[in-house]
Amino acid sequence: MATYKLTYFDIDGGRAEPIRIAFHKAGIAFEDNRISFAEFGAMRAELRFNAVPILEIDGGSITQSNALSRYIGKMAELYPTDHLQALYCDEVLGALEDLTNHLTGTFGLQGEALKTAREKFTVERLTPFLKSFEALLVRGGGEYFADNQLSIADLKMFVILRSLRSGSLDHIPADIADTVAPKLVEHQQRIADNPVVKAYYGSRS
């Protein structure tokens, strides 16, 4: 039986969270190696692509969060088997990664530089992305993005929208999704109430 070790920041969120939930759903034991930002800084230069998450399978390491989400998602029946539905799922995963990359480009900025960058991000990237994601949700039937059931695309959207609505990101209105894409807010609550997600966070308490 394979052994798994997932390395990511010590936060309940971010790129590794859908992978953690998928592991839990699949009933697959894994080492949840949570590191501090300082630890990441010390090891970053030695990491492939200088990034986390990293999944070690029997000692061999693999990167790229969407690929890892798909891999474990298939084991957890959280990834569509139908090719078109899988494409729908992948479209959401890829676009969410694009949005995350635009946001992380503002990390490390301070003062007016941060304010200007975040306001530009909100207008030029976040608002149109949220509207497009809402349209993709409608395409999927209104409750889930693909296959009329929970998938890793829903999990990734849930994690990102929860962060956006938390108010923890300076100069990004916490109610922007409520204003421009209310169906996504309904989706976030639906996923939060899903037994799979509730069981995962229940195991964390």
XYZ file of N, CA and C in Angstrom:
615
model
N 0.845 -1.194 0.000
C 0.000 0.000 0.000
C 0.878 1.241 0.000
N 0.549 2.186 -0.862
C 1.370 3.397 -0.995
C 1.313 4.241 0.271
N 2.388 4.976 0.508
C 2.416 5.938 1.602
C 2.433 7.344 1.011
N 1.734 8.256 1.690
C 1.560 9.607 1.175
C 1.968 10.629 2.231
N 2.666 11.662 1.770
C 3.034 12.790 2.633
C 2.776 14.073 1.860
N 1.867 14.894 2.381
C 1.500 16.147 1.729
C 2.102 17.305 2.513
N 2.919 18.104 1.855
C 3.571 19.241 2.503
C 2.977 20.541 1.994
N 2.504 21.348 2.941
C 1.931 22.648 2.612
C 1.942 23.507 3.873
N 1.536 24.763 3.711
C 1.517 25.696 4.838
C 0.544 25.236 5.928
N 0.818 25.664 7.134
C -0.011 25.313 8.281
C -1.221 26.234 8.359
N -2.080 26.105 7.353
C -3.317 26.879 7.292
C -4.431 25.960 6.821
N -5.662 26.254 7.235
C -6.818 25.546 6.709
C -7.324 26.326 5.500
N -6.692 26.101 4.377
C -7.019 26.826 3.159
C -5.898 26.669 2.160
N -5.931 27.496 1.113
C -4.869 27.488 0.125
C -4.951 26.328 -0.851
N -3.898 26.170 -1.614
C -3.898 25.216 -2.720
C -3.992 23.757 -2.273
N -3.591 23.445 -1.070
C -3.602 22.043 -0.634
C -4.925 21.610 -0.025
N -5.794 22.551 0.299
C -7.008 22.185 1.025
C -7.914 21.219 0.259
N -8.143 21.421 -1.050
C -8.952 20.430 -1.769
C -8.318 19.034 -1.748
N -6.994 18.983 -1.752
C -6.302 17.690 -1.715
C -6.521 17.024 -0.366
N -6.415 17.796 0.704
C -6.650 17.244 2.044
C -8.071 16.697 2.172
N -9.048 17.467 1.676
C -10.444 17.026 1.764
C -10.643 15.754 0.943
N -10.029 15.690 -0.235
C -10.150 14.505 -1.083
C -9.529 13.279 -0.411
N -8.388 13.436 0.218
C -7.785 12.334 0.969
C -8.761 11.826 2.029
N -9.355 12.765 2.759
C -10.283 12.402 3.834
C -11.494 11.661 3.273
N -12.033 12.176 2.159
C -13.191 11.542 1.526
C -12.854 10.129 1.063
N -11.651 9.942 0.518
C -11.245 8.638 0.004
C -10.893 7.660 1.118
N -10.733 8.167 2.345
C -10.339 7.296 3.446
C -8.903 6.830 3.335
N -8.069 7.653 2.688
C -6.660 7.305 2.497
C -5.825 8.015 3.554
N -5.076 7.258 4.314
C -4.204 7.843 5.330
C -3.052 8.581 4.658
N -2.717 9.756 5.182
C -1.591 10.513 4.655
C -0.990 11.355 5.769
N 0.289 11.676 5.615
C 0.945 12.563 6.576
C 0.688 13.998 6.136
N -0.007 14.741 6.975
C -0.348 16.134 6.685
C 0.762 17.013 7.253
N 1.803 17.187 6.455
C 2.997 17.912 6.907
C 2.792 19.411 6.708
N 2.446 20.089 7.797
C 2.138 21.516 7.744
C 3.370 22.308 8.185
N 3.805 23.222 7.331
C 5.016 23.988 7.597
C 4.686 25.469 7.759
N 5.569 26.178 8.455
C 5.403 27.616 8.623
C 5.929 28.336 7.380
N 5.578 29.612 7.261
C 6.094 30.399 6.144
C 7.603 30.560 6.258
N 8.097 30.632 7.484
C 9.549 30.735 7.688
C 10.245 29.459 7.235
N 9.654 28.318 7.553
C 10.237 27.043 7.105
C 10.228 26.957 5.587
N 9.154 27.410 4.984
C 9.088 27.410 3.524
C 10.185 28.286 2.933
N 10.386 29.465 3.504
C 11.427 30.359 3.008
C 12.798 29.714 3.052
N 13.052 28.941 4.102
C 14.359 28.300 4.247
C 14.562 27.159 3.253
N 13.479 26.512 2.841
C 13.601 25.342 1.972
C 13.250 25.639 0.517
N 12.744 26.831 0.261
C 12.174 27.138 -1.056
C 13.148 26.902 -2.205
N 14.369 27.322 -2.066
C 15.339 27.221 -3.165
C 15.596 25.773 -3.573
N 15.363 24.839 -2.663
C 15.634 23.431 -2.949
C 14.418 22.702 -3.497
N 13.269 23.381 -3.538
C 12.043 22.734 -3.981
C 11.891 22.798 -5.494
N 11.333 21.778 -6.062
C 11.014 21.796 -7.483
C 9.995 22.902 -7.741
N 10.303 23.775 -8.674
C 9.495 24.953 -9.009
C 9.385 25.935 -7.843
N 10.191 25.722 -6.794
C 10.230 26.635 -5.636
C 8.857 26.835 -5.017
N 8.062 25.774 -4.941
C 6.676 25.938 -4.504
C 6.156 24.711 -3.765
N 5.104 24.941 -3.001
C 4.303 23.886 -2.399
C 2.857 24.102 -2.863
N 2.014 23.068 -2.833
C 2.175 21.790 -2.154
C 3.045 20.796 -2.906
N 3.564 19.851 -2.131
C 4.319 18.717 -2.655
C 3.698 17.457 -2.079
N 3.439 16.496 -2.937
C 2.949 15.199 -2.478
C 4.033 14.161 -2.716
N 4.445 13.504 -1.633
C 5.399 12.402 -1.734
C 4.626 11.090 -1.719
N 4.844 10.293 -2.760
C 4.218 8.983 -2.873
C 5.325 7.946 -2.836
N 5.344 7.187 -1.754
C 6.415 6.198 -1.543
C 7.794 6.841 -1.690
N 7.915 8.079 -1.217
C 9.202 8.757 -1.212
C 9.487 9.593 -2.439
N 8.770 9.382 -3.523
C 8.950 10.199 -4.718
C 8.027 11.399 -4.677
N 8.536 12.576 -5.025
C 7.738 13.797 -4.862
C 7.148 14.287 -6.185
N 5.931 14.824 -6.074
C 5.192 15.345 -7.219
C 4.610 16.693 -6.820
N 4.591 17.632 -7.773
C 4.108 18.978 -7.510
C 2.875 19.283 -8.372
N 2.401 20.515 -8.275
C 1.294 21.088 -9.038
C -0.055 20.710 -8.403
N -0.657 21.702 -7.767
C -1.841 21.461 -6.957
C -3.025 20.923 -7.750
N -3.250 21.416 -8.955
C -4.389 20.915 -9.725
C -4.189 19.457 -10.134
N -2.971 19.103 -10.500
C -2.684 17.711 -10.853
C -2.886 16.804 -9.639
N -2.444 17.266 -8.481
C -2.601 16.473 -7.265
C -4.067 16.364 -6.879
N -4.814 17.455 -7.038
C -6.241 17.424 -6.742
C -6.957 16.419 -7.638
N -6.602 16.399 -8.913
C -7.227 15.436 -9.826
C -6.863 14.003 -9.439
N -5.617 13.785 -9.102
C -5.130 12.435 -8.795
C -5.855 11.851 -7.586
N -5.865 12.604 -6.486
C -6.549 12.124 -5.294
C -8.064 12.224 -5.473
N -8.507 13.240 -6.220
C -9.930 13.383 -6.482
C -10.515 12.175 -7.194
N -9.764 11.577 -8.096
C -10.242 10.371 -8.777
C -10.420 9.226 -7.785
N -9.491 9.089 -6.854
C -9.593 8.034 -5.839
C -10.796 8.258 -4.926
N -11.139 9.539 -4.733
C -12.216 9.895 -3.813
C -13.560 10.043 -4.510
N -13.610 9.736 -5.808
C -14.828 9.926 -6.613
C -15.280 11.380 -6.572
N -14.306 12.275 -6.657
C -14.552 13.713 -6.700
C -14.083 14.314 -8.019
N -13.955 13.464 -9.030
C -13.536 13.931 -10.351
C -14.372 13.180 -11.381
N -14.992 13.890 -12.327
C -15.915 13.234 -13.266
C -15.236 12.188 -14.141
N -15.963 11.120 -14.423
C -15.462 10.103 -15.350
C -15.852 10.430 -16.788
N -16.931 11.171 -16.965
C -17.342 11.617 -18.295
C -16.356 12.664 -18.801
N -15.910 12.529 -20.030
C -14.850 13.404 -20.547
C -15.270 14.867 -20.597
N -16.492 15.145 -21.018
C -16.945 16.534 -21.096
C -17.079 17.133 -19.694
N -17.640 16.378 -18.776
C -17.769 16.882 -17.408
C -16.396 17.092 -16.771
N -15.458 16.224 -17.095
C -14.088 16.404 -16.611
C -13.483 17.691 -17.175
N -13.800 17.983 -18.428
C -13.337 19.226 -19.046
C -13.927 20.432 -18.329
N -15.218 20.363 -17.989
C -15.844 21.443 -17.227
C -15.123 21.644 -15.896
N -14.827 20.556 -15.234
C -14.123 20.618 -13.958
C -12.745 21.253 -14.129
N -12.028 20.824 -15.159
C -10.681 21.334 -15.400
C -10.680 22.820 -15.738
N -11.716 23.262 -16.467
C -11.795 24.681 -16.801
C -11.857 25.532 -15.534
N -12.660 25.109 -14.573
C -12.773 25.841 -13.311
C -11.456 25.797 -12.540
N -10.844 24.619 -12.469
C -9.571 24.493 -11.756
C -8.515 25.412 -12.347
N -8.404 25.416 -13.673
C -7.391 26.236 -14.324
C -7.642 27.715 -14.138
N -8.895 28.147 -14.268
C -9.210 29.561 -14.111
C -9.005 30.017 -12.666
N -9.326 29.161 -11.709
C -9.085 29.508 -10.307
C -7.592 29.640 -10.024
N -6.798 28.808 -10.664
C -5.348 28.923 -10.489
C -4.848 30.227 -11.098
N -5.382 30.601 -12.253
C -5.017 31.891 -12.856
C -5.358 33.038 -11.906
N -6.556 32.995 -11.337
C -6.978 34.053 -10.425
C -6.075 34.105 -9.197
N -5.736 32.942 -8.665
C -4.853 32.887 -7.502
C -3.490 33.472 -7.822
N -2.983 33.183 -9.004
C -1.676 33.721 -9.387
C -1.709 35.242 -9.495
N -2.803 35.782 -10.015
C -2.928 37.240 -10.076
C -2.955 37.835 -8.669
N -3.644 37.177 -7.755
C -3.730 37.678 -6.380
C -2.389 37.586 -5.673
N -1.713 36.456 -5.800
C -0.443 36.298 -5.090
C 0.621 37.254 -5.623
N 0.409 37.771 -6.821
C 1.324 38.785 -7.336
C 1.298 40.068 -6.535
N 0.258 40.245 -5.702
C 0.176 41.438 -4.855
C 0.774 41.199 -3.467
N 1.078 39.948 -3.142
C 1.641 39.657 -1.831
C 3.041 40.268 -1.723
N 3.355 40.770 -0.569
C 4.659 41.389 -0.350
C 4.645 42.888 -0.550
N 3.598 43.413 -1.203
C 3.467 44.858 -1.365
C 2.944 45.475 -0.072
N 3.204 46.745 0.111
C 2.762 47.432 1.320
C 2.234 48.823 0.981
N 1.492 49.375 1.917
C 1.053 50.765 1.805
C 0.258 51.037 0.540
N 0.566 52.168 -0.091
C -0.158 52.594 -1.285
C 0.040 51.637 -2.451
N 1.216 51.017 -2.509
C 1.475 50.067 -3.596
C 0.520 48.880 -3.503
N 0.296 48.385 -2.290
C -0.632 47.283 -2.091
C -2.059 47.720 -2.411
N -2.441 48.888 -1.929
C -3.796 49.399 -2.166
C -4.066 49.538 -3.654
N -3.134 50.123 -4.378
C -3.300 50.318 -5.822
C -3.392 48.979 -6.547
N -2.508 48.045 -6.184
C -2.482 46.744 -6.852
C -3.753 45.950 -6.571
N -4.226 45.987 -5.328
C -5.421 45.224 -4.964
C -6.673 45.827 -5.613
N -6.745 47.156 -5.677
C -7.894 47.788 -6.321
C -7.917 47.466 -7.811
N -6.747 47.474 -8.437
C -6.660 47.116 -9.854
C -7.049 45.651 -10.048
N -6.563 44.779 -9.178
C -6.905 43.354 -9.240
C -8.412 43.151 -9.125
N -9.033 43.881 -8.209
C -10.469 43.736 -7.976
C -11.275 44.117 -9.212
N -10.890 45.208 -9.855
C -11.638 45.698 -11.013
C -11.333 44.881 -12.263
N -10.048 44.652 -12.530
C -9.643 44.071 -13.803
C -9.650 42.548 -13.829
N -9.498 41.933 -12.662
C -9.406 40.474 -12.628
C -10.550 39.840 -11.835
N -10.653 40.210 -10.567
C -11.576 39.504 -9.685
C -13.028 39.616 -10.134
N -13.488 40.828 -10.417
C -14.891 41.008 -10.789
C -15.273 40.220 -12.035
N -14.521 40.340 -13.142
C -14.913 39.544 -14.317
C -14.759 38.039 -14.105
N -13.765 37.641 -13.316
C -13.595 36.211 -13.045
C -14.796 35.671 -12.274
N -15.223 36.396 -11.237
C -16.362 35.932 -10.437
C -17.620 35.804 -11.298
N -17.846 36.765 -12.171
C -19.008 36.697 -13.052
C -18.921 35.492 -13.987
N -17.721 35.222 -14.481
C -17.538 34.066 -15.362
C -17.724 32.757 -14.607
N -17.222 32.693 -13.379
C -17.418 31.490 -12.577
C -18.908 31.255 -12.305
N -19.643 32.315 -12.056
C -21.075 32.161 -11.833
C -21.739 31.588 -13.082
N -21.317 32.052 -14.252
C -21.868 31.527 -15.502
C -21.537 30.040 -15.663
N -20.337 29.644 -15.254
C -19.957 28.231 -15.333
C -20.770 27.387 -14.355
N -21.095 27.955 -13.216
C -21.939 27.246 -12.251
C -23.338 27.028 -12.832
N -23.862 28.044 -13.474
C -25.170 27.921 -14.125
C -25.112 26.863 -15.220
N -24.042 26.876 -16.001
C -23.868 25.863 -17.047
C -23.904 24.453 -16.465
N -23.314 24.293 -15.284
C -23.259 22.981 -14.651
C -24.558 22.538 -14.014
N -25.568 23.405 -14.032
C -26.855 23.050 -13.459
C -27.252 23.906 -12.276
N -26.316 24.750 -11.810
C -26.641 25.708 -10.763
C -26.193 25.327 -9.366
N -25.954 24.036 -9.132
C -25.548 23.615 -7.792
C -24.074 23.236 -7.726
N -23.580 22.579 -8.774
C -22.176 22.161 -8.840
C -21.632 22.533 -10.216
N -20.305 22.557 -10.312
C -19.701 22.970 -11.579
C -19.706 21.874 -12.632
N -19.735 20.613 -12.209
C -19.651 19.524 -13.178
C -20.358 18.288 -12.641
N -20.956 17.544 -13.546
C -21.479 16.209 -13.239
C -22.623 16.200 -12.229
N -23.172 17.373 -11.920
C -24.285 17.479 -10.964
C -23.962 16.891 -9.597
N -22.678 16.941 -9.236
C -22.292 16.456 -7.917
C -20.968 17.100 -7.499
N -20.642 16.933 -6.225
C -19.436 17.521 -5.677
C -18.200 17.027 -6.408
N -17.324 17.985 -6.762
C -16.052 17.637 -7.389
C -14.958 18.526 -6.809
N -13.733 18.250 -7.201
C -12.622 19.065 -6.709
C -12.723 20.504 -7.192
N -13.435 20.750 -8.290
C -13.660 22.128 -8.732
C -14.485 22.884 -7.698
N -15.506 22.236 -7.161
C -16.322 22.857 -6.119
C -15.498 23.111 -4.863
N -14.642 22.165 -4.523
C -13.816 22.322 -3.329
C -12.851 23.487 -3.472
N -12.239 23.600 -4.640
C -11.279 24.691 -4.843
C -11.997 26.040 -4.823
N -13.151 26.135 -5.451
C -13.922 27.384 -5.413
C -14.324 27.719 -3.981
N -14.779 26.726 -3.244
C -15.177 26.929 -1.854
C -14.032 27.521 -1.040
N -12.849 26.958 -1.169
C -11.686 27.422 -0.395
C -11.325 28.857 -0.759
N -11.302 29.163 -2.048
C -10.906 30.500 -2.492
C -11.969 31.533 -2.133
N -13.242 31.201 -2.339
C -14.292 32.172 -2.031
C -14.380 32.433 -0.531
N -14.162 31.405 0.259
C -14.157 31.591 1.714
C -13.081 32.585 2.120
N -11.918 32.490 1.491
C -10.834 33.428 1.784
C -11.197 34.841 1.339
N -11.754 34.963 0.136
C -12.112 36.281 -0.386
C -13.164 36.960 0.479
N -14.087 36.179 1.018
C -15.188 36.745 1.803
C -14.850 36.897 3.288
N -13.664 36.479 3.676
C -13.292 36.517 5.093
C -12.954 37.915 5.589
N -12.633 38.828 4.655
C -12.207 40.166 5.055
C -10.746 40.251 5.424
N -10.012 39.163 5.229
C -8.597 39.139 5.627
C -7.663 39.698 4.557
N -8.200 39.941 3.362
C -7.377 40.449 2.263
C -7.589 41.953 2.144
N -6.630 42.714 2.595
C -6.737 44.170 2.601
C -7.045 44.714 1.205
N -7.959 45.690 1.165
C -8.314 46.435 -0.044
C -9.086 45.605 -1.067
N -9.568 44.430 -0.643
C -10.484 43.658 -1.469
C -11.807 43.584 -0.707
N -12.880 44.178 -1.234
C -14.154 44.190 -0.504
C -14.620 42.772 -0.172
N -14.897 42.522 1.102
C -15.305 41.185 1.525
C -16.646 40.777 0.921
N -17.435 41.760 0.486
C -18.763 41.462 -0.059
C -18.796 41.490 -1.583
N -17.642 41.459 -2.212
C -17.659 41.592 -3.665
C -18.381 40.432 -4.336
N -18.187 39.216 -3.848
C -18.888 38.078 -4.450
C -20.386 38.195 -4.224
N -20.782 38.670 -3.038
C -22.212 38.860 -2.754
C -22.830 39.842 -3.749
N -22.030 40.825 -4.170
C -22.531 41.874 -5.050
C -22.575 41.444 -6.509
N -21.493 40.823 -6.990
C -21.394 40.553 -8.426
C -21.702 39.113 -8.808
N -21.672 38.182 -7.853
C -21.900 36.770 -8.181
C -22.579 36.055 -7.017
N -23.810 36.439 -6.693
C -24.476 35.870 -5.514
C -24.678 34.356 -5.572
N -24.769 33.796 -6.768
C -24.928 32.342 -6.873
C -23.675 31.620 -6.356
N -22.518 32.272 -6.460
C -21.299 31.671 -5.925
C -21.328 31.650 -4.397
N -21.945 32.658 -3.807
C -22.074 32.692 -2.352
C -22.986 31.554 -1.892
N -24.071 31.340 -2.617
C -24.948 30.211 -2.319
C -24.188 28.899 -2.472
N -23.350 28.834 -3.499
C -22.536 27.638 -3.736
C -21.577 27.403 -2.576
N -20.942 28.455 -2.078
C -20.017 28.312 -0.955
C -20.724 27.693 0.250
N -21.923 28.171 0.554
C -22.664 27.622 1.684
C -23.074 26.180 1.426
N -23.446 25.881 0.188
C -23.834 24.512 -0.163
C -22.670 23.555 0.067
N -21.484 23.959 -0.348
C -20.316 23.099 -0.181
C -19.939 22.997 1.296
N -20.045 24.092 2.028
C -19.756 24.062 3.466
C -20.674 23.085 4.186
N -21.905 22.960 3.698
C -22.885 22.076 4.318
C -22.814 20.639 3.804
N -21.993 20.409 2.784
C -21.893 19.062 2.227
C -21.314 18.108 3.275
N -21.871 16.914 3.408
C -21.378 15.971 4.426
C -19.884 15.668 4.318
N -19.357 15.617 3.111
C -17.928 15.360 2.925
C -17.090 16.462 3.563
N -17.467 17.707 3.285
C -16.717 18.849 3.799
C -16.910 18.990 5.307
N -18.133 18.796 5.756
C -18.398 18.896 7.195
C -17.631 17.819 7.965
N -17.544 16.631 7.397
C -16.809 15.557 8.058
C -15.327 15.879 8.139
N -14.791 16.471 7.073
C -13.367 16.823 7.088
C -13.078 17.838 8.176
N -13.831 18.923 8.218
C -13.564 19.964 9.210
C -13.929 19.495 10.612
N -14.880 18.568 10.699
C -15.160 17.976 12.004
C -13.977 17.182 12.526
N -13.250 16.551 11.607
C -12.069 15.788 12.012
C -10.917 16.689 12.432
N -10.995 17.972 12.034
C -9.932 18.921 12.373
C -10.153 19.577 13.729
N -11.377 19.506 14.243
C -11.699 20.207 15.490
C -11.268 19.411 16.719
